[in-house]
mmCIF file of C-alpha atoms in Angstrom:
data_model
loop_
_atom_site.group_PDB
_atom_site.id
_atom_site.type_symbol
_atom_site.label_atom_id
_atom_site.label_comp_id
_atom_site.label_asym_id
_atom_site.label_seq_id
_atom_site.Cartn_x
_atom_site.Cartn_y
_atom_site.Cartn_z
ATOM 1 C CA MET V 20 0.000 0.000 0.000
ATOM 2 C CA LEU V 21 1.297 3.424 -0.875
ATOM 3 C CA LEU V 22 -0.906 6.050 0.754
ATOM 4 C CA SER V 23 -4.348 4.733 1.641
ATOM 5 C CA PRO V 24 -6.757 2.024 0.418
ATOM 6 C CA LYS V 25 -8.835 4.443 -1.679
ATOM 7 C CA THR V 26 -5.906 6.100 -3.431
ATOM 8 C CA ASP V 27 -4.428 2.658 -4.116
ATOM 9 C CA GLN V 28 -7.733 1.508 -5.545
ATOM 10 C CA LEU V 29 -7.847 4.509 -7.881
ATOM 11 C CA ILE V 30 -4.220 3.940 -8.966
ATOM 12 C CA LYS V 31 -5.246 0.403 -9.895
ATOM 13 C CA ALA V 32 -8.511 1.446 -11.574
ATOM 14 C CA LEU V 33 -6.760 4.014 -13.794
ATOM 15 C CA GLN V 34 -4.620 1.263 -15.288
ATOM 16 C CA VAL V 35 -7.589 0.042 -17.366
ATOM 17 C CA LEU V 36 -6.748 2.998 -19.630
ATOM 18 C CA PRO V 37 -4.374 2.149 -22.495
ATOM 19 C CA GLY V 38 -0.870 3.534 -21.985
ATOM 20 C CA VAL V 39 -1.337 4.075 -18.246
ATOM 21 C CA GLY V 40 0.996 2.139 -15.944
ATOM 22 C CA PRO V 41 1.464 2.296 -12.159
ATOM 23 C CA LYS V 42 3.737 5.375 -12.282
ATOM 24 C CA SER V 43 1.526 7.511 -14.486
ATOM 25 C CA ALA V 44 -1.594 6.359 -12.601
ATOM 26 C CA GLN V 45 0.052 7.527 -9.361
ATOM 27 C CA ARG V 46 0.837 10.876 -10.958
ATOM 28 C CA MET V 47 -2.773 11.186 -12.165
ATOM 29 C CA VAL V 48 -4.223 10.464 -8.712
ATOM 30 C CA LEU V 49 -1.976 13.045 -7.041
ATOM 31 C CA HIS V 50 -2.763 15.580 -9.754
ATOM 32 C CA LEU V 51 -6.527 15.132 -9.315
ATOM 33 C CA LEU V 52 -6.320 15.252 -5.502
ATOM 34 C CA GLU V 53 -3.979 18.245 -5.378
ATOM 35 C CA ARG V 54 -5.134 20.353 -8.268
ATOM 36 C CA ASN V 55 -8.372 19.355 -9.933
ATOM 37 C CA ARG V 56 -10.963 17.557 -7.821
ATOM 38 C CA GLN V 57 -13.761 19.263 -9.750
ATOM 39 C CA GLY V 58 -12.354 18.096 -13.091
ATOM 40 C CA GLY V 59 -11.944 14.594 -11.674
ATOM 41 C CA LEU V 60 -15.584 14.417 -10.603
ATOM 42 C CA GLN V 61 -16.642 15.663 -14.039
ATOM 43 C CA LEU V 62 -14.470 12.952 -15.563
ATOM 44 C CA ALA V 63 -16.173 10.279 -13.431
ATOM 45 C CA ALA V 64 -19.597 11.533 -14.523
ATOM 46 C CA ALA V 65 -18.551 11.668 -18.208
ATOM 47 C CA VAL V 66 -17.159 8.099 -18.121
ATOM 48 C CA GLN V 67 -20.375 6.822 -16.580
ATOM 49 C CA ASP V 68 -22.619 8.788 -18.925
ATOM 50 C CA CYS V 69 -20.708 7.754 -22.037
ATOM 51 C CA LEU V 70 -20.345 4.060 -21.188
ATOM 52 C CA GLN V 71 -23.965 3.686 -20.123
ATOM 53 C CA SER V 72 -25.548 5.383 -23.118
ATOM 54 C CA VAL V 73 -23.235 4.857 -26.092
ATOM 55 C CA ASP V 74 -24.060 1.888 -28.333
ATOM 56 C CA HIS V 75 -23.712 1.130 -32.045
ATOM 57 C CA CYS V 76 -25.354 3.069 -34.877
ATOM 58 C CA ALA V 77 -28.134 0.881 -36.301
ATOM 59 C CA ARG V 78 -26.920 1.599 -39.815
ATOM 60 C CA CYS V 79 -23.113 1.907 -39.901
ATOM 61 C CA ARG V 80 -22.296 0.289 -36.518
ATOM 62 C CA VAL V 81 -20.072 3.138 -35.280
ATOM 63 C CA PHE V 82 -20.366 4.273 -31.632
ATOM 64 C CA THR V 83 -23.167 6.715 -30.873
ATOM 65 C CA GLU V 84 -25.739 7.321 -28.142
ATOM 66 C CA GLU V 85 -28.449 7.974 -30.753
ATOM 67 C CA PRO V 86 -30.194 5.203 -32.719
ATOM 68 C CA VAL V 87 -28.516 6.393 -35.951
ATOM 69 C CA CYS V 88 -25.228 8.349 -35.909
ATOM 70 C CA ARG V 89 -24.785 11.930 -37.104
ATOM 71 C CA LEU V 90 -22.807 10.841 -40.188
ATOM 72 C CA CYS V 91 -25.559 8.514 -41.385
ATOM 73 C CA LYS V 92 -28.173 11.217 -40.778
ATOM 74 C CA ASP V 93 -26.212 14.050 -42.426
ATOM 75 C CA PRO V 94 -27.917 14.851 -45.772
ATOM 76 C CA ARG V 95 -24.766 16.612 -47.042
ATOM 77 C CA ARG V 96 -22.831 13.339 -47.069
ATOM 78 C CA ASN V 97 -22.755 11.482 -50.353
ATOM 79 C CA ALA V 98 -24.822 8.330 -49.770
ATOM 80 C CA LYS V 99 -23.595 6.757 -53.017
ATOM 81 C CA THR V 100 -20.067 6.188 -51.684
ATOM 82 C CA LEU V 101 -19.435 3.852 -48.771
ATOM 83 C CA CYS V 102 -16.111 3.496 -46.988
ATOM 84 C CA VAL V 103 -15.694 0.207 -45.112
ATOM 85 C CA VAL V 104 -13.356 0.355 -42.095
ATOM 86 C CA GLU V 105 -12.461 -2.062 -39.322
ATOM 87 C CA ALA V 106 -12.987 0.152 -36.282
ATOM 88 C CA PRO V 107 -14.392 3.504 -35.111
ATOM 89 C CA GLY V 108 -10.814 4.784 -34.721
ATOM 90 C CA ASP V 109 -10.249 4.203 -38.435
ATOM 91 C CA LEU V 110 -13.424 6.152 -39.253
ATOM 92 C CA MET V 111 -12.187 9.015 -37.078
ATOM 93 C CA ALA V 112 -8.811 8.979 -38.835
ATOM 94 C CA VAL V 113 -10.465 9.200 -42.283
ATOM 95 C CA GLU V 114 -12.783 11.977 -41.027
ATOM 96 C CA GLN V 115 -9.835 13.911 -39.615
ATOM 97 C CA ALA V 116 -8.031 13.654 -42.970
ATOM 98 C CA GLY V 117 -10.971 15.748 -44.184
ATOM 99 C CA SER V 118 -11.091 14.724 -47.853
ATOM 100 C CA TYR V 119 -13.893 12.150 -47.755
ATOM 101 C CA ASP V 120 -17.545 13.172 -47.963
ATOM 102 C CA GLY V 121 -19.276 9.798 -48.304
ATOM 103 C CA ARG V 122 -20.666 7.462 -45.695
ATOM 104 C CA TYR V 123 -19.104 4.645 -43.672
ATOM 105 C CA PHE V 124 -19.633 1.118 -42.566
ATOM 106 C CA VAL V 125 -17.728 -0.058 -39.495
ATOM 107 C CA LEU V 126 -17.061 -3.808 -39.338
ATOM 108 C CA MET V 127 -16.041 -3.669 -35.656
ATOM 109 C CA GLY V 128 -13.334 -6.234 -36.346
ATOM 110 C CA ARG V 129 -11.905 -8.299 -39.182
ATOM 111 C CA LEU V 130 -12.412 -11.828 -40.419
ATOM 112 C CA SER V 131 -10.680 -14.237 -38.101
ATOM 113 C CA PRO V 132 -12.244 -17.727 -38.219
ATOM 114 C CA ILE V 133 -9.895 -18.952 -35.498
ATOM 115 C CA ASP V 134 -11.465 -16.436 -33.069
ATOM 116 C CA GLY V 135 -14.972 -17.227 -34.307
ATOM 117 C CA ILE V 136 -15.270 -13.920 -36.191
ATOM 118 C CA GLY V 137 -17.050 -14.595 -39.453
ATOM 119 C CA PRO V 138 -19.085 -12.452 -41.906
ATOM 120 C CA ALA V 139 -22.112 -12.357 -39.592
ATOM 121 C CA GLU V 140 -20.108 -10.957 -36.649
ATOM 122 C CA LEU V 141 -18.793 -8.184 -38.936
ATOM 123 C CA GLY V 142 -22.309 -7.290 -40.130
ATOM 124 C CA ILE V 143 -21.467 -8.122 -43.759
ATOM 125 C CA PRO V 144 -25.079 -9.176 -44.577
ATOM 126 C CA GLN V 145 -26.174 -5.739 -43.286
ATOM 127 C CA LEU V 146 -23.448 -4.055 -45.369
ATOM 128 C CA LEU V 147 -24.667 -5.820 -48.528
ATOM 129 C CA LYS V 148 -28.237 -4.794 -47.742
ATOM 130 C CA ILE V 149 -27.257 -1.127 -47.344
ATOM 131 C CA ILE V 150 -25.310 -1.208 -50.624
ATOM 132 C CA GLU V 151 -28.364 -2.534 -52.406
ATOM 133 C CA GLU V 152 -30.985 -0.372 -50.712
ATOM 134 C CA ASP V 153 -29.064 2.886 -51.060
ATOM 135 C CA ALA V 154 -27.933 2.039 -54.613
ATOM 136 C CA VAL V 155 -24.322 2.704 -53.578
ATOM 137 C CA THR V 156 -22.086 3.201 -56.616
ATOM 138 C CA GLU V 157 -18.654 2.841 -55.010
ATOM 139 C CA VAL V 158 -17.469 0.808 -52.041
ATOM 140 C CA ILE V 159 -13.998 1.782 -50.749
ATOM 141 C CA LEU V 160 -12.428 -1.048 -48.767
ATOM 142 C CA ALA V 161 -10.276 0.680 -46.151
ATOM 143 C CA THR V 162 -9.478 -2.286 -43.920
ATOM 144 C CA GLY V 163 -5.928 -2.601 -42.608
ATOM 145 C CA SER V 164 -3.030 -4.019 -44.581
ATOM 146 C CA THR V 165 -2.611 -6.969 -42.217
ATOM 147 C CA VAL V 166 -3.317 -10.520 -43.360
ATOM 148 C CA GLU V 167 -6.786 -10.410 -41.754
ATOM 149 C CA GLY V 168 -7.489 -6.933 -43.136
ATOM 150 C CA GLU V 169 -6.595 -8.075 -46.658
ATOM 151 C CA ALA V 170 -8.682 -11.238 -46.269
ATOM 152 C CA THR V 171 -11.657 -9.176 -45.090
ATOM 153 C CA ALA V 172 -11.340 -6.822 -48.059
ATOM 154 C CA TYR V 173 -11.037 -9.781 -50.422
ATOM 155 C CA TYR V 174 -14.104 -11.483 -48.917
ATOM 156 C CA ILE V 175 -16.258 -8.354 -49.293
ATOM 157 C CA SER V 176 -15.103 -7.765 -52.860
ATOM 158 C CA GLU V 177 -16.023 -11.364 -53.700
ATOM 159 C CA GLN V 178 -19.520 -10.845 -52.294
ATOM 160 C CA LEU V 179 -19.956 -7.812 -54.548
ATOM 161 C CA LYS V 180 -18.666 -9.478 -57.727
ATOM 162 C CA SER V 181 -22.094 -9.929 -59.263
ATOM 163 C CA SER V 182 -23.321 -6.483 -58.187
ATOM 164 C CA PRO V 183 -22.932 -3.406 -60.396
ATOM 165 C CA VAL V 184 -21.140 -1.471 -57.600
ATOM 166 C CA GLN V 185 -17.507 -0.403 -58.158
ATOM 167 C CA VAL V 186 -15.232 -1.801 -55.459
ATOM 168 C CA SER V 187 -11.903 -0.130 -54.681
ATOM 169 C CA ARG V 188 -9.126 -0.649 -52.164
ATOM 170 C CA ILE V 189 -7.270 2.286 -50.531
ATOM 171 C CA ALA V 190 -3.731 2.710 -51.851
ATOM 172 C CA HIS V 191 -0.745 1.306 -50.015
ATOM 173 C CA GLY V 192 2.607 2.931 -50.594
ATOM 174 C CA ILE V 193 5.200 5.360 -49.309
ATOM 175 C CA PRO V 194 3.770 7.663 -46.591
ATOM 176 C CA MET V 195 3.900 11.376 -47.435
ATOM 177 C CA GLY V 196 7.275 12.777 -46.432
ATOM 178 C CA GLY V 197 8.647 9.241 -46.116
ATOM 179 C CA GLU V 198 12.175 8.532 -47.313
ATOM 180 C CA LEU V 199 12.523 5.564 -49.650
ATOM 181 C CA GLU V 200 15.621 4.444 -47.793
ATOM 182 C CA TYR V 201 13.725 3.863 -44.554
ATOM 183 C CA VAL V 202 10.540 2.294 -45.935
ATOM 184 C CA ASP V 203 10.189 -1.475 -45.435
ATOM 185 C CA GLY V 204 10.423 -3.803 -48.412
ATOM 186 C CA ASN V 205 6.799 -4.904 -48.291
ATOM 187 C CA THR V 206 5.533 -1.319 -48.488
ATOM 188 C CA LEU V 207 8.001 -0.550 -51.267
ATOM 189 C CA ALA V 208 6.814 -3.597 -53.245
ATOM 190 C CA HIS V 209 3.207 -2.355 -52.875
ATOM 191 C CA ALA V 210 4.230 1.160 -53.891
ATOM 192 C CA LEU V 211 5.904 -0.168 -57.061
ATOM 193 C CA ALA V 212 3.001 -2.458 -57.943
ATOM 194 C CA GLY V 213 0.551 0.404 -57.417
ATOM 195 C CA ARG V 214 2.478 2.911 -59.559
ATOM 196 C CA GLN V 215 0.370 5.331 -61.574
ATOM 197 C CA VAL V 216 1.052 6.778 -64.999
ATOM 198 C CA ILE V 217 1.768 10.516 -65.002
ATOM 199 C CA GLU V 218 -0.222 12.097 -67.774
ATOM 200 C CA ASN V 219 1.147 15.426 -68.972
ATOM 201 C CA ASP V 220 -1.233 17.468 -71.078
ATOM 202 C CA MET A 27 -17.475 16.766 -33.431
ATOM 203 C CA LEU A 28 -15.881 13.399 -34.017
ATOM 204 C CA LEU A 29 -18.398 10.664 -33.245
ATOM 205 C CA SER A 30 -21.186 11.832 -30.960
ATOM 206 C CA PRO A 31 -21.700 14.468 -28.234
ATOM 207 C CA LYS A 32 -21.127 12.014 -25.373
ATOM 208 C CA THR A 33 -17.937 10.501 -26.753
ATOM 209 C CA ASP A 34 -16.643 14.018 -27.489
ATOM 210 C CA GLN A 35 -17.453 15.062 -23.941
ATOM 211 C CA LEU A 36 -15.512 12.103 -22.547
ATOM 212 C CA ILE A 37 -12.540 12.822 -24.832
ATOM 213 C CA LYS A 38 -12.520 16.345 -23.395
ATOM 214 C CA ALA A 39 -13.023 15.215 -19.778
ATOM 215 C CA LEU A 40 -10.101 12.745 -19.944
ATOM 216 C CA GLN A 41 -7.750 15.604 -20.751
ATOM 217 C CA VAL A 42 -7.847 16.768 -17.118
ATOM 218 C CA LEU A 43 -5.405 13.884 -16.526
ATOM 219 C CA PRO A 44 -1.739 14.872 -16.761
ATOM 220 C CA GLY A 45 -0.040 13.606 -19.917
ATOM 221 C CA VAL A 46 -3.326 12.980 -21.748
ATOM 222 C CA GLY A 47 -3.912 14.971 -24.939
ATOM 223 C CA PRO A 48 -6.692 14.745 -27.559
ATOM 224 C CA LYS A 49 -5.127 11.771 -29.380
ATOM 225 C CA SER A 50 -4.569 9.574 -26.335
ATOM 226 C CA ALA A 51 -7.967 10.585 -24.876
ATOM 227 C CA GLN A 52 -9.600 9.406 -28.125
ATOM 228 C CA ARG A 53 -7.705 6.125 -27.889
ATOM 229 C CA MET A 54 -8.832 5.705 -24.264
ATOM 230 C CA VAL A 55 -12.502 6.300 -25.104
ATOM 231 C CA LEU A 56 -12.438 3.773 -27.962
ATOM 232 C CA HIS A 57 -10.612 1.264 -25.778
ATOM 233 C CA LEU A 58 -13.189 1.566 -22.987
ATOM 234 C CA LEU A 59 -16.158 1.378 -25.390
ATOM 235 C CA GLU A 60 -14.775 -1.524 -27.414
ATOM 236 C CA ARG A 61 -13.024 -3.615 -24.823
ATOM 237 C CA ASN A 62 -13.620 -2.709 -21.228
ATOM 238 C CA ARG A 63 -16.900 -1.041 -20.313
ATOM 239 C CA GLN A 64 -16.926 -2.804 -16.959
ATOM 240 C CA GLY A 65 -13.439 -1.530 -16.106
ATOM 241 C CA GLY A 66 -14.470 1.958 -17.199
ATOM 242 C CA LEU A 67 -17.479 1.972 -14.875
ATOM 243 C CA GLN A 68 -15.266 0.743 -12.022
ATOM 244 C CA LEU A 69 -12.846 3.574 -12.835
ATOM 245 C CA ALA A 70 -15.675 6.130 -12.652
ATOM 246 C CA ALA A 71 -16.747 4.773 -9.274
ATOM 247 C CA ALA A 72 -13.155 4.752 -7.965
ATOM 248 C CA VAL A 73 -12.540 8.366 -9.055
ATOM 249 C CA GLN A 74 -15.732 9.491 -7.340
ATOM 250 C CA ASP A 75 -15.068 7.495 -4.192
ATOM 251 C CA CYS A 76 -11.461 8.665 -3.889
ATOM 252 C CA LEU A 77 -12.065 12.355 -4.609
ATOM 253 C CA GLN A 78 -15.059 12.571 -2.296
ATOM 254 C CA SER A 79 -13.506 10.866 0.694
ATOM 255 C CA VAL A 80 -9.762 11.538 0.585
ATOM 256 C CA ASP A 81 -8.541 14.510 2.612
ATOM 257 C CA HIS A 82 -5.356 15.347 4.500
ATOM 258 C CA CYS A 83 -3.959 13.396 7.456
ATOM 259 C CA ALA A 84 -4.526 15.512 10.582
ATOM 260 C CA ARG A 85 -0.938 14.904 11.629
ATOM 261 C CA CYS A 86 1.374 14.736 8.597
ATOM 262 C CA ARG A 87 -0.941 16.320 5.982
ATOM 263 C CA VAL A 88 -0.545 13.536 3.417
ATOM 264 C CA PHE A 89 -3.612 12.339 1.501
ATOM 265 C CA THR A 90 -5.775 9.779 3.281
ATOM 266 C CA GLU A 91 -9.469 9.016 3.739
ATOM 267 C CA GLU A 92 -8.914 8.300 7.441
ATOM 268 C CA PRO A 93 -8.465 11.040 10.071
ATOM 269 C CA VAL A 94 -4.828 9.974 10.591
ATOM 270 C CA CYS A 95 -2.868 8.145 7.864
ATOM 271 C CA ARG A 96 -1.493 4.612 8.122
ATOM 272 C CA LEU A 97 2.135 5.824 8.349
ATOM 273 C CA CYS A 98 1.416 8.085 11.323
ATOM 274 C CA LYS A 99 -0.511 5.274 13.063
ATOM 275 C CA ASP A 100 2.069 2.539 12.371
ATOM 276 C CA PRO A 101 3.800 1.732 15.689
ATOM 277 C CA ARG A 102 6.741 0.130 13.840
ATOM 278 C CA ARG A 103 7.761 3.481 12.351
ATOM 279 C CA ASN A 104 10.404 5.407 14.251
ATOM 280 C CA ALA A 105 8.614 8.482 15.636
ATOM 281 C CA LYS A 106 11.890 10.157 16.574
ATOM 282 C CA THR A 107 12.862 10.831 12.964
ATOM 283 C CA LEU A 108 10.786 13.125 10.778
ATOM 284 C CA CYS A 109 11.278 13.568 7.033
ATOM 285 C CA VAL A 110 9.875 16.834 5.664
ATOM 286 C CA VAL A 111 8.798 16.721 2.008
ATOM 287 C CA GLU A 112 6.978 19.105 -0.298
ATOM 288 C CA ALA A 113 4.302 16.812 -1.699
ATOM 289 C CA PRO A 114 2.661 13.370 -1.298
ATOM 290 C CA GLY A 115 4.489 12.217 -4.443
ATOM 291 C CA ASP A 116 7.811 12.892 -2.700
ATOM 292 C CA LEU A 117 6.692 10.841 0.304
ATOM 293 C CA MET A 118 5.753 7.986 -2.033
ATOM 294 C CA ALA A 119 9.151 8.179 -3.728
ATOM 295 C CA VAL A 120 10.982 7.973 -0.366
ATOM 296 C CA GLU A 121 8.714 5.086 0.716
ATOM 297 C CA GLN A 122 9.365 3.226 -2.538
ATOM 298 C CA ALA A 123 13.128 3.626 -2.029
ATOM 299 C CA GLY A 124 12.474 1.451 1.027
ATOM 300 C CA SER A 125 15.330 2.545 3.302
ATOM 301 C CA TYR A 126 13.515 5.021 5.559
ATOM 302 C CA ASP A 127 11.588 3.867 8.621
ATOM 303 C CA GLY A 128 10.725 7.188 10.270
ATOM 304 C CA ARG A 129 7.704 9.411 9.908
ATOM 305 C CA TYR A 130 6.868 12.220 7.510
ATOM 306 C CA PHE A 131 5.527 15.722 7.339
ATOM 307 C CA VAL A 132 4.122 16.917 4.019
ATOM 308 C CA LEU A 133 4.225 20.684 3.455
ATOM 309 C CA MET A 134 1.835 20.500 0.451
ATOM 310 C CA GLY A 135 3.882 23.181 -1.263
ATOM 311 C CA ARG A 136 6.950 25.359 -0.737
ATOM 312 C CA LEU A 137 7.514 28.887 0.454
ATOM 313 C CA SER A 138 6.547 31.308 -2.281
ATOM 314 C CA PRO A 139 5.582 34.733 -0.881
ATOM 315 C CA ILE A 140 4.688 35.980 -4.360
ATOM 316 C CA ASP A 141 1.911 33.359 -4.535
ATOM 317 C CA GLY A 142 0.825 34.042 -0.959
ATOM 318 C CA ILE A 143 2.319 30.786 0.331
ATOM 319 C CA GLY A 144 3.894 31.450 3.699
ATOM 320 C CA PRO A 145 4.775 29.286 6.739
ATOM 321 C CA ALA A 146 1.133 29.050 7.842
ATOM 322 C CA GLU A 147 -0.005 27.638 4.466
ATOM 323 C CA LEU A 148 2.712 24.983 4.695
ATOM 324 C CA GLY A 149 1.669 23.981 8.220
ATOM 325 C CA ILE A 150 5.049 24.904 9.680
ATOM 326 C CA PRO A 151 3.571 25.842 13.092
ATOM 327 C CA GLN A 152 2.012 22.337 13.182
ATOM 328 C CA LEU A 153 5.367 20.810 12.156
ATOM 329 C CA LEU A 154 7.156 22.597 15.029
ATOM 330 C CA LYS A 155 4.468 21.430 17.454
ATOM 331 C CA ILE A 156 4.849 17.780 16.337
ATOM 332 C CA ILE A 157 8.638 17.997 16.700
ATOM 333 C CA GLU A 158 8.258 19.248 20.256
ATOM 334 C CA GLU A 159 5.422 16.957 21.353
ATOM 335 C CA ASP A 160 6.965 13.779 19.931
ATOM 336 C CA ALA A 161 10.469 14.751 21.115
ATOM 337 C CA VAL A 162 11.765 14.198 17.581
ATOM 338 C CA THR A 163 15.564 13.848 17.539
ATOM 339 C CA GLU A 164 16.244 14.299 13.817
ATOM 340 C CA VAL A 165 14.472 16.312 11.154
ATOM 341 C CA ILE A 166 15.492 15.449 7.566
ATOM 342 C CA LEU A 167 14.695 18.282 5.174
ATOM 343 C CA ALA A 168 13.905 16.586 1.873
ATOM 344 C CA THR A 169 12.447 19.536 -0.021
ATOM 345 C CA GLY A 170 13.431 19.939 -3.661
ATOM 346 C CA SER A 171 16.668 21.515 -4.843
ATOM 347 C CA THR A 172 14.874 24.407 -6.523
ATOM 348 C CA VAL A 173 15.245 27.977 -5.223
ATOM 349 C CA GLU A 174 11.926 27.707 -3.344
ATOM 350 C CA GLY A 175 12.769 24.247 -2.040
ATOM 351 C CA GLU A 176 16.092 25.474 -0.677
ATOM 352 C CA ALA A 177 14.448 28.556 0.854
ATOM 353 C CA THR A 178 11.828 26.368 2.518
ATOM 354 C CA ALA A 179 14.525 24.076 3.966
ATOM 355 C CA TYR A 180 16.494 27.101 5.179
ATOM 356 C CA TYR A 181 13.423 28.657 6.805
ATOM 357 C CA ILE A 182 12.578 25.461 8.696
ATOM 358 C CA SER A 183 16.179 24.996 9.845
ATOM 359 C CA GLU A 184 16.169 28.571 11.141
ATOM 360 C CA GLN A 185 12.995 27.882 13.152
ATOM 361 C CA LEU A 186 14.689 24.883 14.767
ATOM 362 C CA LYS A 187 17.968 26.662 15.622
ATOM 363 C CA SER A 188 17.181 27.020 19.315
ATOM 364 C CA SER A 189 15.730 23.513 19.608
ATOM 365 C CA PRO A 190 17.877 20.479 20.547
ATOM 366 C CA VAL A 191 16.738 18.577 17.424
ATOM 367 C CA GLN A 192 19.340 17.651 14.811
ATOM 368 C CA VAL A 193 18.440 19.081 11.400
ATOM 369 C CA SER A 194 19.828 17.523 8.216
ATOM 370 C CA ARG A 195 19.387 18.073 4.498
ATOM 371 C CA ILE A 196 19.264 15.194 1.980
ATOM 372 C CA ALA A 197 22.411 14.919 -0.144
ATOM 373 C CA HIS A 198 22.620 16.382 -3.602
ATOM 374 C CA GLY A 199 25.119 14.897 -6.016
ATOM 375 C CA ILE A 200 25.673 12.535 -8.905
ATOM 376 C CA PRO A 201 22.730 10.128 -9.372
ATOM 377 C CA MET A 202 23.636 6.431 -9.059
ATOM 378 C CA GLY A 203 24.821 5.119 -12.408
ATOM 379 C CA GLY A 204 25.239 8.692 -13.642
ATOM 380 C CA GLU A 205 28.223 9.560 -15.795
ATOM 381 C CA LEU A 206 30.219 12.580 -14.655
ATOM 382 C CA GLU A 207 30.492 13.775 -18.234
ATOM 383 C CA TYR A 208 26.735 14.230 -18.581
ATOM 384 C CA VAL A 209 25.954 15.710 -15.156
ATOM 385 C CA ASP A 210 25.195 19.447 -15.120
ATOM 386 C CA GLY A 211 27.678 21.839 -13.522
ATOM 387 C CA ASN A 212 25.421 22.816 -10.641
ATOM 388 C CA THR A 213 24.960 19.194 -9.556
ATOM 389 C CA LEU A 214 28.681 18.570 -9.939
ATOM 390 C CA ALA A 215 29.503 21.593 -7.773
ATOM 391 C CA HIS A 216 27.125 20.258 -5.085
ATOM 392 C CA ALA A 217 28.673 16.787 -5.379
ATOM 393 C CA LEU A 218 32.161 18.214 -4.851
ATOM 394 C CA ALA A 219 31.110 20.446 -1.944
ATOM 395 C CA GLY A 220 29.346 17.498 -0.315
ATOM 396 C CA ARG A 221 32.278 15.079 -0.647
ATOM 397 C CA GLN A 222 32.780 12.634 2.197
ATOM 398 C CA VAL A 223 35.997 11.253 3.626
ATOM 399 C CA ILE A 224 36.516 7.543 2.992
ATOM 400 C CA GLU A 225 37.665 5.906 6.182
ATOM 401 C CA ASN A 226 39.511 2.654 5.679
ATOM 402 C CA ASP A 227 39.913 0.493 8.733
#
């Protein structure tokens, strides 16, 4: 025991947060007790409120406390383009990039038969239904470039083979500002295979 | 807005924690929602419980939910030695070092007249009373080696001039494993001034 049972308990409880170990949890507890009890109580209320009311969007499966999320309800978003991602964090990353104005579908995972995660768990039947009902014209597969991510993208593209929708995969290659010398061979191989012709007018 | 009002609110609330910015707060929210809602609710309860019940020990001023903390109540601790530190985190650091078996007094700050922090705010009258009542034989001043920390140590030592108690200051010098080459000049000057004679038998 360091100080008292209740501070110890909080030090332990804070370690459910990713990236928080015993030392930083200790620092957080002392910070809240010494400098920001009000902020700490607001944090407790926000955690409770968020975890008790946030569920999945009925349409795209992202996290939201409403039945349908704001992106699915937004009439300014292009409903004809659908970007398929693995997780809400991926959706947020694409949103923050700021160049995409279509809609999303969040798989909440990737195909992994060994863990019992098949098409049904990823909501793929629901995805196919949305594509048909909304007459989506392009599906962008933005799953990760891991083995499972690639397999998931491949599976979805196979399901859409007979449909008129255009299916695309996000590009893999050299990150912006990346130096060729320091890029791994796999990425470089993808960047070469995905080369695009420069058309000068 | 990223996902929904309640997730945004939690991302903001988490940033009261030291070392947590928008990116890591976002990661924490997604982690709690996706993987550990139960742990998140326990965290909320622990924050509330700790912040509402933890106050200062009536004797040494450290944080505790009991009237007097476990260190002050522990009969195995040597009540004749008193270590004076600036903050609860300092006390925890000395405790974790594991070589000290005396008691503590936590100033909860350091002398800083410009911020209105004088001897009364630091509980120095209470410290002097404890020293007298418990017939403390040694007071170890373990305040920081900043200007304010040094001034605080000096002020307390001045108050104890006429008392029979022995007053000492923790050593400043080269950290263990530290290379002379990389130690700053100020530390090196302290290390030289504080040199100790090696007595070979």
